[in-house]
mmCIF file with all atom_site columns, C-alpha atoms in Angstrom:
data_model
loop_
_atom_site.group_PDB
_atom_site.id
_atom_site.type_symbol
_atom_site.label_atom_id
_atom_site.label_alt_id
_atom_site.label_comp_id
_atom_site.label_asym_id
_atom_site.label_entity_id
_atom_site.label_seq_id
_atom_site.pdbx_PDB_ins_code
_atom_site.Cartn_x
_atom_site.Cartn_y
_atom_site.Cartn_z
_atom_site.occupancy
_atom_site.B_iso_or_equiv
_atom_site.pdbx_formal_charge
_atom_site.auth_seq_id
_atom_site.auth_comp_id
_atom_site.auth_asym_id
_atom_site.auth_atom_id
_atom_site.pdbx_PDB_model_num
ATOM 1   C CA . MET M 1 1   ? 6.370  -14.119 -6.458  1.00 79.00 ? 71  MET M CA 1
ATOM 2   C CA . LYS M 1 2   ? 7.779  -13.697 -9.955  1.00 88.00 ? 72  LYS M CA 1
ATOM 3   C CA . LEU M 1 3   ? 11.531 -12.994 -10.121 1.00 92.00 ? 73  LEU M CA 1
ATOM 4   C CA . VAL M 1 4   ? 13.073 -11.807 -13.396 1.00 93.00 ? 74  VAL M CA 1
ATOM 5   C CA . ILE M 1 5   ? 16.859 -11.400 -13.755 1.00 94.00 ? 75  ILE M CA 1
ATOM 6   C CA . GLN M 1 6   ? 18.340 -9.602  -16.750 1.00 93.00 ? 76  GLN M CA 1
ATOM 7   C CA . GLY M 1 7   ? 21.869 -8.570  -17.650 1.00 93.00 ? 77  GLY M CA 1
ATOM 8   C CA . LYS M 1 8   ? 23.592 -5.954  -19.797 1.00 90.00 ? 78  LYS M CA 1
ATOM 9   C CA . ASN M 1 9   ? 27.163 -6.528  -20.987 1.00 89.00 ? 79  ASN M CA 1
ATOM 10  C CA . ILE M 1 10  ? 27.284 -9.608  -18.778 1.00 90.00 ? 80  ILE M CA 1
ATOM 11  C CA . GLU M 1 11  ? 26.332 -13.273 -18.976 1.00 91.00 ? 81  GLU M CA 1
ATOM 12  C CA . ILE M 1 12  ? 23.947 -14.418 -16.265 1.00 93.00 ? 82  ILE M CA 1
ATOM 13  C CA . THR M 1 13  ? 25.656 -17.633 -15.201 1.00 94.00 ? 83  THR M CA 1
ATOM 14  C CA . ASP M 1 14  ? 23.932 -20.273 -13.085 1.00 94.00 ? 84  ASP M CA 1
ATOM 15  C CA . SER M 1 15  ? 26.048 -19.359 -10.051 1.00 95.00 ? 85  SER M CA 1
ATOM 16  C CA . LEU M 1 16  ? 25.273 -15.633 -10.436 1.00 94.00 ? 86  LEU M CA 1
ATOM 17  C CA . ARG M 1 17  ? 21.564 -16.328 -10.911 1.00 94.00 ? 87  ARG M CA 1
ATOM 18  C CA . GLU M 1 18  ? 21.523 -18.516 -7.794  1.00 95.00 ? 88  GLU M CA 1
ATOM 19  C CA . TYR M 1 19  ? 23.358 -15.859 -5.763  1.00 95.00 ? 89  TYR M CA 1
ATOM 20  C CA . VAL M 1 20  ? 20.981 -13.085 -6.844  1.00 96.00 ? 90  VAL M CA 1
ATOM 21  C CA . THR M 1 21  ? 17.923 -15.253 -6.252  1.00 95.00 ? 91  THR M CA 1
ATOM 22  C CA . ASN M 1 22  ? 19.011 -16.172 -2.720  1.00 95.00 ? 92  ASN M CA 1
ATOM 23  C CA . LYS M 1 23  ? 19.862 -12.586 -1.797  1.00 94.00 ? 93  LYS M CA 1
ATOM 24  C CA . ILE M 1 24  ? 16.727 -10.995 -3.200  1.00 93.00 ? 94  ILE M CA 1
ATOM 25  C CA . GLU M 1 25  ? 14.350 -13.664 -1.912  1.00 92.00 ? 95  GLU M CA 1
ATOM 26  C CA . LYS M 1 26  ? 15.846 -13.230 1.547   1.00 93.00 ? 96  LYS M CA 1
ATOM 27  C CA . ALA M 1 27  ? 15.482 -9.453  1.303   1.00 91.00 ? 97  ALA M CA 1
ATOM 28  C CA . VAL M 1 28  ? 11.765 -9.663  0.443   1.00 89.00 ? 98  VAL M CA 1
ATOM 29  C CA . SER M 1 29  ? 10.940 -12.738 2.523   1.00 88.00 ? 99  SER M CA 1
ATOM 30  C CA . HIS M 1 30  ? 8.952  -10.738 5.092   1.00 85.00 ? 100 HIS M CA 1
ATOM 31  C CA . TYR M 1 31  ? 7.020  -8.859  2.402   1.00 83.00 ? 101 TYR M CA 1
ATOM 32  C CA . GLN M 1 32  ? 6.040  -11.571 -0.061  1.00 80.00 ? 102 GLN M CA 1
ATOM 33  C CA . SER M 1 33  ? 2.364  -11.053 0.720   1.00 81.00 ? 103 SER M CA 1
ATOM 34  C CA . LEU M 1 34  ? 2.744  -7.526  -0.713  1.00 80.00 ? 104 LEU M CA 1
ATOM 35  C CA . THR M 1 35  ? 5.023  -8.388  -3.619  1.00 84.00 ? 105 THR M CA 1
ATOM 36  C CA . THR M 1 36  ? 3.778  -9.458  -7.051  1.00 84.00 ? 106 THR M CA 1
ATOM 37  C CA . GLU M 1 37  ? 6.932  -9.207  -9.170  1.00 89.00 ? 107 GLU M CA 1
ATOM 38  C CA . VAL M 1 38  ? 10.634 -8.496  -8.724  1.00 92.00 ? 108 VAL M CA 1
ATOM 39  C CA . ASP M 1 39  ? 12.811 -7.351  -11.645 1.00 93.00 ? 109 ASP M CA 1
ATOM 40  C CA . VAL M 1 40  ? 16.600 -7.439  -11.250 1.00 95.00 ? 110 VAL M CA 1
ATOM 41  C CA . HIS M 1 41  ? 18.797 -5.684  -13.805 1.00 95.00 ? 111 HIS M CA 1
ATOM 42  C CA . LEU M 1 42  ? 22.556 -6.342  -13.652 1.00 95.00 ? 112 LEU M CA 1
ATOM 43  C CA . SER M 1 43  ? 24.952 -4.308  -15.761 1.00 93.00 ? 113 SER M CA 1
ATOM 44  C CA . VAL M 1 44  ? 28.680 -3.911  -16.253 1.00 91.00 ? 114 VAL M CA 1
ATOM 45  C CA . ALA M 1 45  ? 30.335 -0.838  -17.741 1.00 83.00 ? 115 ALA M CA 1
ATOM 46  C CA . LYS M 1 46  ? 31.049 -1.341  -21.437 1.00 76.00 ? 116 LYS M CA 1
ATOM 47  C CA . ASN M 1 47  ? 34.665 -0.213  -21.071 1.00 73.00 ? 117 ASN M CA 1
ATOM 48  C CA . PRO M 1 48  ? 36.096 -1.311  -17.680 1.00 64.00 ? 118 PRO M CA 1
ATOM 49  C CA . ARG M 1 49  ? 39.230 0.773   -18.272 1.00 66.00 ? 119 ARG M CA 1
ATOM 50  C CA . ILE M 1 50  ? 37.148 3.951   -18.199 1.00 61.00 ? 120 ILE M CA 1
ATOM 51  C CA . ASN M 1 51  ? 34.453 2.908   -15.752 1.00 66.00 ? 121 ASN M CA 1
ATOM 52  C CA . SER M 1 52  ? 34.749 -0.169  -13.560 1.00 69.00 ? 122 SER M CA 1
ATOM 53  C CA . LYS M 1 53  ? 31.309 0.234   -12.000 1.00 86.00 ? 123 LYS M CA 1
ATOM 54  C CA . GLN M 1 54  ? 29.084 -2.844  -11.874 1.00 92.00 ? 124 GLN M CA 1
ATOM 55  C CA . THR M 1 55  ? 25.477 -2.074  -11.063 1.00 93.00 ? 125 THR M CA 1
ATOM 56  C CA . ALA M 1 56  ? 22.562 -3.991  -9.576  1.00 94.00 ? 126 ALA M CA 1
ATOM 57  C CA . GLU M 1 57  ? 19.094 -2.465  -9.893  1.00 94.00 ? 127 GLU M CA 1
ATOM 58  C CA . VAL M 1 58  ? 15.990 -3.969  -8.294  1.00 93.00 ? 128 VAL M CA 1
ATOM 59  C CA . THR M 1 59  ? 12.404 -2.945  -9.047  1.00 91.00 ? 129 THR M CA 1
ATOM 60  C CA . ILE M 1 60  ? 9.586  -4.436  -6.983  1.00 90.00 ? 130 ILE M CA 1
ATOM 61  C CA . TYR M 1 61  ? 5.888  -4.156  -7.764  1.00 87.00 ? 131 TYR M CA 1
ATOM 62  C CA . VAL M 1 62  ? 3.828  -4.082  -4.579  1.00 84.00 ? 132 VAL M CA 1
ATOM 63  C CA . ASN M 1 63  ? 0.056  -3.629  -4.612  1.00 78.00 ? 133 ASN M CA 1
ATOM 64  C CA . GLY M 1 64  ? 0.099  -1.190  -7.519  1.00 73.00 ? 134 GLY M CA 1
ATOM 65  C CA . ALA M 1 65  ? 3.116  0.751   -6.226  1.00 81.00 ? 135 ALA M CA 1
ATOM 66  C CA . ILE M 1 66  ? 6.777  0.530   -7.215  1.00 85.00 ? 136 ILE M CA 1
ATOM 67  C CA . VAL M 1 67  ? 9.728  0.156   -4.856  1.00 87.00 ? 137 VAL M CA 1
ATOM 68  C CA . ARG M 1 68  ? 13.139 0.584   -6.449  1.00 88.00 ? 138 ARG M CA 1
ATOM 69  C CA . ALA M 1 69  ? 16.785 0.556   -5.389  1.00 90.00 ? 139 ALA M CA 1
ATOM 70  C CA . GLU M 1 70  ? 20.101 0.714   -7.225  1.00 91.00 ? 140 GLU M CA 1
ATOM 71  C CA . GLU M 1 71  ? 23.690 0.210   -6.072  1.00 92.00 ? 141 GLU M CA 1
ATOM 72  C CA . GLY M 1 72  ? 27.015 0.054   -7.875  1.00 91.00 ? 142 GLY M CA 1
ATOM 73  C CA . SER M 1 73  ? 30.573 -0.935  -7.008  1.00 91.00 ? 143 SER M CA 1
ATOM 74  C CA . GLU M 1 74  ? 33.597 -2.563  -8.575  1.00 89.00 ? 144 GLU M CA 1
ATOM 75  C CA . SER M 1 75  ? 32.194 -5.993  -7.724  1.00 91.00 ? 145 SER M CA 1
ATOM 76  C CA . LEU M 1 76  ? 28.832 -7.183  -9.024  1.00 93.00 ? 146 LEU M CA 1
ATOM 77  C CA . TYR M 1 77  ? 28.390 -9.505  -6.061  1.00 94.00 ? 147 TYR M CA 1
ATOM 78  C CA . ALA M 1 78  ? 29.031 -6.605  -3.676  1.00 94.00 ? 148 ALA M CA 1
ATOM 79  C CA . SER M 1 79  ? 26.514 -4.517  -5.598  1.00 94.00 ? 149 SER M CA 1
ATOM 80  C CA . VAL M 1 80  ? 23.930 -7.287  -5.202  1.00 95.00 ? 150 VAL M CA 1
ATOM 81  C CA . ASP M 1 81  ? 24.582 -7.380  -1.438  1.00 95.00 ? 151 ASP M CA 1
ATOM 82  C CA . LEU M 1 82  ? 24.184 -3.598  -1.169  1.00 94.00 ? 152 LEU M CA 1
ATOM 83  C CA . VAL M 1 83  ? 21.010 -3.413  -3.225  1.00 94.00 ? 153 VAL M CA 1
ATOM 84  C CA . ALA M 1 84  ? 19.448 -6.341  -1.332  1.00 94.00 ? 154 ALA M CA 1
ATOM 85  C CA . ASP M 1 85  ? 19.962 -4.502  1.975   1.00 94.00 ? 155 ASP M CA 1
ATOM 86  C CA . LYS M 1 86  ? 18.630 -1.282  0.497   1.00 92.00 ? 156 LYS M CA 1
ATOM 87  C CA . ILE M 1 87  ? 15.509 -2.815  -1.015  1.00 91.00 ? 157 ILE M CA 1
ATOM 88  C CA . SER M 1 88  ? 14.737 -4.519  2.289   1.00 91.00 ? 158 SER M CA 1
ATOM 89  C CA . ARG M 1 89  ? 14.847 -1.144  4.047   1.00 89.00 ? 159 ARG M CA 1
ATOM 90  C CA . GLN M 1 90  ? 12.645 0.389   1.341   1.00 87.00 ? 160 GLN M CA 1
ATOM 91  C CA . LEU M 1 91  ? 10.064 -2.375  1.722   1.00 88.00 ? 161 LEU M CA 1
ATOM 92  C CA . ARG M 1 92  ? 10.037 -1.982  5.492   1.00 87.00 ? 162 ARG M CA 1
ATOM 93  C CA . LYS M 1 93  ? 9.519  1.754   5.052   1.00 85.00 ? 163 LYS M CA 1
ATOM 94  C CA . TYR M 1 94  ? 6.662  1.104   2.626   1.00 83.00 ? 164 TYR M CA 1
ATOM 95  C CA . LYS M 1 95  ? 4.965  -1.375  4.962   1.00 83.00 ? 165 LYS M CA 1
ATOM 96  C CA . GLU M 1 96  ? 5.316  0.889   8.010   1.00 83.00 ? 166 GLU M CA 1
ATOM 97  C CA . LYS M 1 97  ? 3.875  3.832   6.111   1.00 78.00 ? 167 LYS M CA 1
ATOM 98  C CA . ARG M 1 98  ? 0.932  1.765   4.900   1.00 77.00 ? 168 ARG M CA 1
ATOM 99  C CA . GLN M 1 99  ? 0.234  0.612   8.457   1.00 76.00 ? 169 GLN M CA 1
ATOM 100 C CA . ALA M 1 100 ? 0.446  4.179   9.763   1.00 75.00 ? 170 ALA M CA 1
ATOM 101 C CA . GLN M 1 101 ? -1.931 5.415   7.084   1.00 69.00 ? 171 GLN M CA 1
ATOM 102 C CA . SER M 1 102 ? -4.459 2.702   7.833   1.00 68.00 ? 172 SER M CA 1
ATOM 103 C CA . HIS M 1 103 ? -4.749 4.037   11.399  1.00 64.00 ? 173 HIS M CA 1
ATOM 104 C CA . ALA M 1 104 ? -4.531 7.735   10.555  1.00 58.00 ? 174 ALA M CA 1
ATOM 105 C CA . PRO M 1 105 ? -7.602 9.955   10.025  1.00 58.00 ? 175 PRO M CA 1
ATOM 106 C CA . VAL M 1 106 ? -8.354 10.899  6.418   1.00 51.00 ? 176 VAL M CA 1
ATOM 107 C CA . LYS M 1 107 ? -6.999 14.325  5.496   1.00 51.00 ? 177 LYS M CA 1
ATOM 108 C CA . THR M 1 108 ? -7.703 16.402  2.449   1.00 45.00 ? 178 THR M CA 1
ATOM 109 C CA . ALA M 1 109 ? -4.799 17.211  0.140   1.00 44.00 ? 179 ALA M CA 1
ATOM 110 C CA . GLU M 1 110 ? -3.228 20.628  0.537   1.00 49.00 ? 180 GLU M CA 1
ATOM 111 C CA . ALA M 1 111 ? -3.491 23.065  -2.355  1.00 45.00 ? 181 ALA M CA 1
ATOM 112 C CA . LEU M 1 112 ? -0.360 23.824  -4.351  1.00 46.00 ? 182 LEU M CA 1
ATOM 113 C CA . SER M 1 113 ? 0.782  27.416  -4.069  1.00 50.00 ? 183 SER M CA 1
ATOM 114 C CA . ASP M 1 114 ? 1.504  29.393  -7.239  1.00 53.00 ? 184 ASP M CA 1
ATOM 115 C CA . GLN M 1 115 ? 5.092  30.500  -7.813  1.00 54.00 ? 185 GLN M CA 1
ATOM 116 C CA . PRO M 1 116 ? 6.502  32.982  -10.351 1.00 55.00 ? 186 PRO M CA 1
ATOM 117 C CA . VAL M 1 117 ? 7.754  31.527  -13.610 1.00 50.00 ? 187 VAL M CA 1
ATOM 118 C CA . ALA M 1 118 ? 10.949 32.648  -15.292 1.00 53.00 ? 188 ALA M CA 1
ATOM 119 C CA . ALA M 1 119 ? 10.470 34.093  -18.777 1.00 52.00 ? 189 ALA M CA 1
ATOM 120 C CA . ASP M 1 120 ? 13.455 32.310  -20.269 1.00 54.00 ? 190 ASP M CA 1
ATOM 121 C CA . LEU M 1 121 ? 13.765 28.784  -18.926 1.00 50.00 ? 191 LEU M CA 1
ATOM 122 C CA . LEU M 1 122 ? 16.873 28.062  -20.980 1.00 52.00 ? 192 LEU M CA 1
ATOM 123 C CA . GLN M 1 123 ? 18.605 31.325  -19.981 1.00 57.00 ? 193 GLN M CA 1
ATOM 124 C CA . ASP M 1 124 ? 22.013 31.153  -21.684 1.00 60.00 ? 194 ASP M CA 1
ATOM 125 C CA . ARG M 1 125 ? 21.944 27.389  -22.195 1.00 59.00 ? 195 ARG M CA 1
ATOM 126 C CA . SER M 1 126 ? 21.468 25.629  -25.528 1.00 61.00 ? 196 SER M CA 1
ATOM 127 C CA . PRO M 1 127 ? 18.884 22.832  -25.695 1.00 55.00 ? 197 PRO M CA 1
ATOM 128 C CA . GLU M 1 128 ? 20.540 19.465  -26.218 1.00 61.00 ? 198 GLU M CA 1
ATOM 129 C CA . LEU M 1 129 ? 19.274 15.919  -26.482 1.00 57.00 ? 199 LEU M CA 1
ATOM 130 C CA . PRO M 1 130 ? 21.324 12.747  -25.985 1.00 58.00 ? 200 PRO M CA 1
ATOM 131 C CA . GLY M 1 131 ? 22.733 11.249  -29.168 1.00 63.00 ? 201 GLY M CA 1
ATOM 132 C CA . GLN M 1 132 ? 20.687 8.119   -28.713 1.00 64.00 ? 202 GLN M CA 1
ATOM 133 C CA . VAL M 1 133 ? 18.102 6.655   -26.395 1.00 60.00 ? 203 VAL M CA 1
ATOM 134 C CA . VAL M 1 134 ? 19.984 4.178   -24.236 1.00 58.00 ? 204 VAL M CA 1
ATOM 135 C CA . ARG M 1 135 ? 17.041 2.770   -22.290 1.00 61.00 ? 205 ARG M CA 1
ATOM 136 C CA . THR M 1 136 ? 13.262 2.854   -22.392 1.00 67.00 ? 206 THR M CA 1
ATOM 137 C CA . LYS M 1 137 ? 11.012 2.140   -19.405 1.00 66.00 ? 207 LYS M CA 1
ATOM 138 C CA . TYR M 1 138 ? 7.285  1.500   -19.317 1.00 64.00 ? 208 TYR M CA 1
ATOM 139 C CA . PHE M 1 139 ? 5.159  1.579   -16.200 1.00 68.00 ? 209 PHE M CA 1
ATOM 140 C CA . ALA M 1 140 ? 1.534  1.922   -15.219 1.00 69.00 ? 210 ALA M CA 1
ATOM 141 C CA . MET M 1 141 ? 0.404  5.450   -14.349 1.00 78.00 ? 211 MET M CA 1
ATOM 142 C CA . PRO M 1 142 ? -2.758 5.277   -12.234 1.00 82.00 ? 212 PRO M CA 1
ATOM 143 C CA . PRO M 1 143 ? -4.185 8.679   -11.221 1.00 87.00 ? 213 PRO M CA 1
ATOM 144 C CA . MET M 1 144 ? -2.929 9.904   -7.849  1.00 87.00 ? 214 MET M CA 1
ATOM 145 C CA . THR M 1 145 ? -2.731 13.046  -5.743  1.00 88.00 ? 215 THR M CA 1
ATOM 146 C CA . PRO M 1 146 ? 0.546  14.970  -5.306  1.00 87.00 ? 216 PRO M CA 1
ATOM 147 C CA . GLN M 1 147 ? 0.819  13.555  -1.788  1.00 86.00 ? 217 GLN M CA 1
ATOM 148 C CA . GLU M 1 148 ? 0.557  10.006  -3.099  1.00 84.00 ? 218 GLU M CA 1
ATOM 149 C CA . ALA M 1 149 ? 3.161  10.864  -5.746  1.00 84.00 ? 219 ALA M CA 1
ATOM 150 C CA . LEU M 1 150 ? 5.459  12.133  -3.005  1.00 84.00 ? 220 LEU M CA 1
ATOM 151 C CA . GLU M 1 151 ? 5.153  8.788   -1.273  1.00 82.00 ? 221 GLU M CA 1
ATOM 152 C CA . GLN M 1 152 ? 6.139  7.041   -4.503  1.00 80.00 ? 222 GLN M CA 1
ATOM 153 C CA . LEU M 1 153 ? 9.083  9.399   -4.954  1.00 81.00 ? 223 LEU M CA 1
ATOM 154 C CA . GLU M 1 154 ? 10.442 8.316   -1.578  1.00 78.00 ? 224 GLU M CA 1
ATOM 155 C CA . LEU M 1 155 ? 10.309 4.659   -2.662  1.00 79.00 ? 225 LEU M CA 1
ATOM 156 C CA . VAL M 1 156 ? 11.845 4.699   -6.149  1.00 78.00 ? 226 VAL M CA 1
ATOM 157 C CA . ASP M 1 157 ? 15.353 5.939   -5.254  1.00 71.00 ? 227 ASP M CA 1
ATOM 158 C CA . HIS M 1 158 ? 15.132 8.847   -7.728  1.00 75.00 ? 228 HIS M CA 1
ATOM 159 C CA . ASP M 1 159 ? 15.031 12.620  -7.288  1.00 81.00 ? 229 ASP M CA 1
ATOM 160 C CA . PHE M 1 160 ? 11.861 12.943  -9.392  1.00 83.00 ? 230 PHE M CA 1
ATOM 161 C CA . TYR M 1 161 ? 8.644  11.035  -10.104 1.00 84.00 ? 231 TYR M CA 1
ATOM 162 C CA . MET M 1 162 ? 6.216  11.427  -13.004 1.00 87.00 ? 232 MET M CA 1
ATOM 163 C CA . PHE M 1 163 ? 2.524  10.828  -12.304 1.00 87.00 ? 233 PHE M CA 1
ATOM 164 C CA . MET M 1 164 ? -0.994 11.529  -13.539 1.00 88.00 ? 234 MET M CA 1
ATOM 165 C CA . ASN M 1 165 ? -2.605 14.100  -11.271 1.00 91.00 ? 235 ASN M CA 1
ATOM 166 C CA . SER M 1 166 ? -6.031 12.790  -10.242 1.00 89.00 ? 236 SER M CA 1
ATOM 167 C CA . GLU M 1 167 ? -7.192 16.345  -9.542  1.00 87.00 ? 237 GLU M CA 1
ATOM 168 C CA . THR M 1 168 ? -6.455 17.678  -13.052 1.00 87.00 ? 238 THR M CA 1
ATOM 169 C CA . GLY M 1 169 ? -6.034 14.603  -15.274 1.00 87.00 ? 239 GLY M CA 1
ATOM 170 C CA . GLU M 1 170 ? -2.635 15.965  -16.405 1.00 89.00 ? 240 GLU M CA 1
ATOM 171 C CA . ILE M 1 171 ? 0.851  14.486  -16.302 1.00 89.00 ? 241 ILE M CA 1
ATOM 172 C CA . ASN M 1 172 ? 2.907  16.133  -13.530 1.00 90.00 ? 242 ASN M CA 1
ATOM 173 C CA . VAL M 1 173 ? 6.408  15.656  -12.130 1.00 90.00 ? 243 VAL M CA 1
ATOM 174 C CA . ILE M 1 174 ? 7.219  15.925  -8.440  1.00 89.00 ? 244 ILE M CA 1
ATOM 175 C CA . TYR M 1 175 ? 10.894 16.429  -7.595  1.00 88.00 ? 245 TYR M CA 1
ATOM 176 C CA . GLU M 1 176 ? 13.328 17.236  -4.801  1.00 84.00 ? 246 GLU M CA 1
ATOM 177 C CA . ARG M 1 177 ? 14.387 20.885  -4.790  1.00 83.00 ? 247 ARG M CA 1
ATOM 178 C CA . ASN M 1 178 ? 18.073 21.767  -4.537  1.00 80.00 ? 248 ASN M CA 1
ATOM 179 C CA . HIS M 1 179 ? 17.460 23.851  -1.428  1.00 78.00 ? 249 HIS M CA 1
ATOM 180 C CA . GLY M 1 180 ? 15.139 21.421  0.315   1.00 78.00 ? 250 GLY M CA 1
ATOM 181 C CA . GLY M 1 181 ? 11.475 20.497  0.041   1.00 83.00 ? 251 GLY M CA 1
ATOM 182 C CA . TYR M 1 182 ? 9.652  19.388  -3.081  1.00 86.00 ? 252 TYR M CA 1
ATOM 183 C CA . GLY M 1 183 ? 8.279  20.966  -6.251  1.00 88.00 ? 253 GLY M CA 1
ATOM 184 C CA . VAL M 1 184 ? 5.600  19.960  -8.733  1.00 88.00 ? 254 VAL M CA 1
ATOM 185 C CA . ILE M 1 185 ? 5.982  20.685  -12.457 1.00 87.00 ? 255 ILE M CA 1
ATOM 186 C CA . GLN M 1 186 ? 2.669  21.127  -14.279 1.00 86.00 ? 256 GLN M CA 1
ATOM 187 C CA . PRO M 1 187 ? 1.890  21.721  -17.969 1.00 84.00 ? 257 PRO M CA 1
ATOM 188 C CA . ARG M 1 188 ? 0.883  25.219  -19.047 1.00 77.00 ? 258 ARG M CA 1
ATOM 189 C CA . LYS M 1 189 ? -1.969 25.774  -21.460 1.00 69.00 ? 259 LYS M CA 1
ATOM 190 C CA . GLY M 1 190 ? -1.292 27.418  -24.821 1.00 61.00 ? 260 GLY M CA 1
ATOM 191 C CA . ASN M 1 191 ? -2.775 30.701  -23.609 1.00 52.00 ? 261 ASN M CA 1
ATOM 192 C CA . GLY M 1 192 ? -0.255 31.002  -20.806 1.00 51.00 ? 262 GLY M CA 1
ATOM 193 C CA . HIS M 1 193 ? -2.611 29.811  -18.090 1.00 51.00 ? 263 HIS M CA 1
ATOM 194 C CA . THR M 1 194 ? -2.074 26.937  -15.702 1.00 50.00 ? 264 THR M CA 1
ATOM 195 C CA . HIS M 1 195 ? -4.825 24.386  -15.030 1.00 51.00 ? 265 HIS M CA 1
ATOM 196 C CA . ASN M 1 196 ? -6.252 26.523  -12.238 1.00 51.00 ? 266 ASN M CA 1
ATOM 197 C CA . GLY M 1 197 ? -6.840 29.443  -14.608 1.00 47.00 ? 267 GLY M CA 1
ATOM 198 C CA . LYS M 1 198 ? -4.285 31.834  -13.091 1.00 45.00 ? 268 LYS M CA 1
ATOM 199 C CA . ASN M 1 199 ? -1.824 33.720  -15.245 1.00 43.00 ? 269 ASN M CA 1
ATOM 200 C CA . GLY M 1 200 ? 1.825  32.819  -15.031 1.00 41.00 ? 270 GLY M CA 1
ATOM 201 C CA . LYS M 1 201 ? 3.963  35.888  -14.264 1.00 39.00 ? 271 LYS M CA 1
ATOM 202 C CA . THR M 1 202 ? 7.479  36.712  -15.340 1.00 35.00 ? 272 THR M CA 1
ATOM 203 C CA . ALA M 1 203 ? 10.038 36.850  -12.555 1.00 35.00 ? 273 ALA M CA 1
ATOM 204 C CA . HIS M 1 204 ? 13.486 35.636  -11.669 1.00 38.00 ? 274 HIS M CA 1
ATOM 205 C CA . ALA M 1 205 ? 13.456 32.216  -9.984  1.00 39.00 ? 275 ALA M CA 1
ATOM 206 C CA . ASP M 1 206 ? 15.629 31.804  -6.910  1.00 41.00 ? 276 ASP M CA 1
ATOM 207 C CA . ASP M 1 207 ? 17.164 28.682  -8.423  1.00 42.00 ? 277 ASP M CA 1
ATOM 208 C CA . ALA M 1 208 ? 16.961 26.763  -11.687 1.00 43.00 ? 278 ALA M CA 1
ATOM 209 C CA . ASP M 1 209 ? 14.884 23.905  -10.347 1.00 45.00 ? 279 ASP M CA 1
ATOM 210 C CA . ASP M 1 210 ? 12.030 26.264  -9.328  1.00 46.00 ? 280 ASP M CA 1
ATOM 211 C CA . GLU M 1 211 ? 11.289 27.397  -12.865 1.00 46.00 ? 281 GLU M CA 1
ATOM 212 C CA . GLN M 1 212 ? 7.752  26.711  -14.050 1.00 45.00 ? 282 GLN M CA 1
ATOM 213 C CA . ALA M 1 213 ? 6.997  24.705  -10.924 1.00 52.00 ? 283 ALA M CA 1
ATOM 214 C CA . HIS M 1 214 ? 4.990  24.934  -7.732  1.00 54.00 ? 284 HIS M CA 1
ATOM 215 C CA . ASP M 1 215 ? 6.465  24.426  -4.290  1.00 54.00 ? 285 ASP M CA 1
ATOM 216 C CA . TYR M 1 216 ? 4.866  21.457  -2.610  1.00 50.00 ? 286 TYR M CA 1
ATOM 217 C CA . VAL M 1 217 ? 4.635  21.245  1.166   1.00 48.00 ? 287 VAL M CA 1
ATOM 218 C CA . PRO M 1 218 ? 3.745  17.699  2.238   1.00 45.00 ? 288 PRO M CA 1
ATOM 219 C CA . GLN M 1 219 ? 1.739  16.869  5.333   1.00 38.00 ? 289 GLN M CA 1
ATOM 220 C CA . ALA M 1 220 ? 3.712  15.760  8.360   1.00 31.00 ? 290 ALA M CA 1
ATOM 221 C CA . SER M 1 221 ? 2.870  12.111  7.734   1.00 30.00 ? 291 SER M CA 1
ATOM 222 C CA . PHE M 1 222 ? 4.853  12.234  4.498   1.00 32.00 ? 292 PHE M CA 1
ATOM 223 C CA . ILE M 1 223 ? 8.080  13.757  5.879   1.00 31.00 ? 293 ILE M CA 1
#
């Protein structure tokens, strides 16, 4: 298993490296047969007077999937302890789900239902971009179904997940809705049609995160 430790605004001392290595190796010790690489990113707030948070982020590559966890506190060592416990739980969840799927009958993916699209996505807001890109991430994007993307979403400790839809060949985003459940954001063609050829209609969305998205209802095995 390859373990990479990086730091931002902090020097990775020998004692810190040893502590992180021991904690993370212990956390993944029961899953090393699944794990190919572990990336640890440690960071300290640039101005401790404004923000004293010290963050530990762990990304694990397991059989083509990604398991991720992040924790922060006022102590970097405490953050490492917290993220080690969290990543261990995530790996156990991943392994249990894989075992359950191997014994479950094959089911076809459910179709995504069409939802109305708001005419003005910005409403009264002004589009803004951050002043500078603070971090860039690269990751493999193998084609997958929305259900498989949902599984990944549950493992990466984020509220959204970008993926290539194997059914359409397009880049989609699956995300957690504010009022529960999940949604899938899909690109719209230049003629106002979605990939399935149906016209988008103008209507008021019930909340902002439903705009230009489909509700996604996962199968019971994914809840």
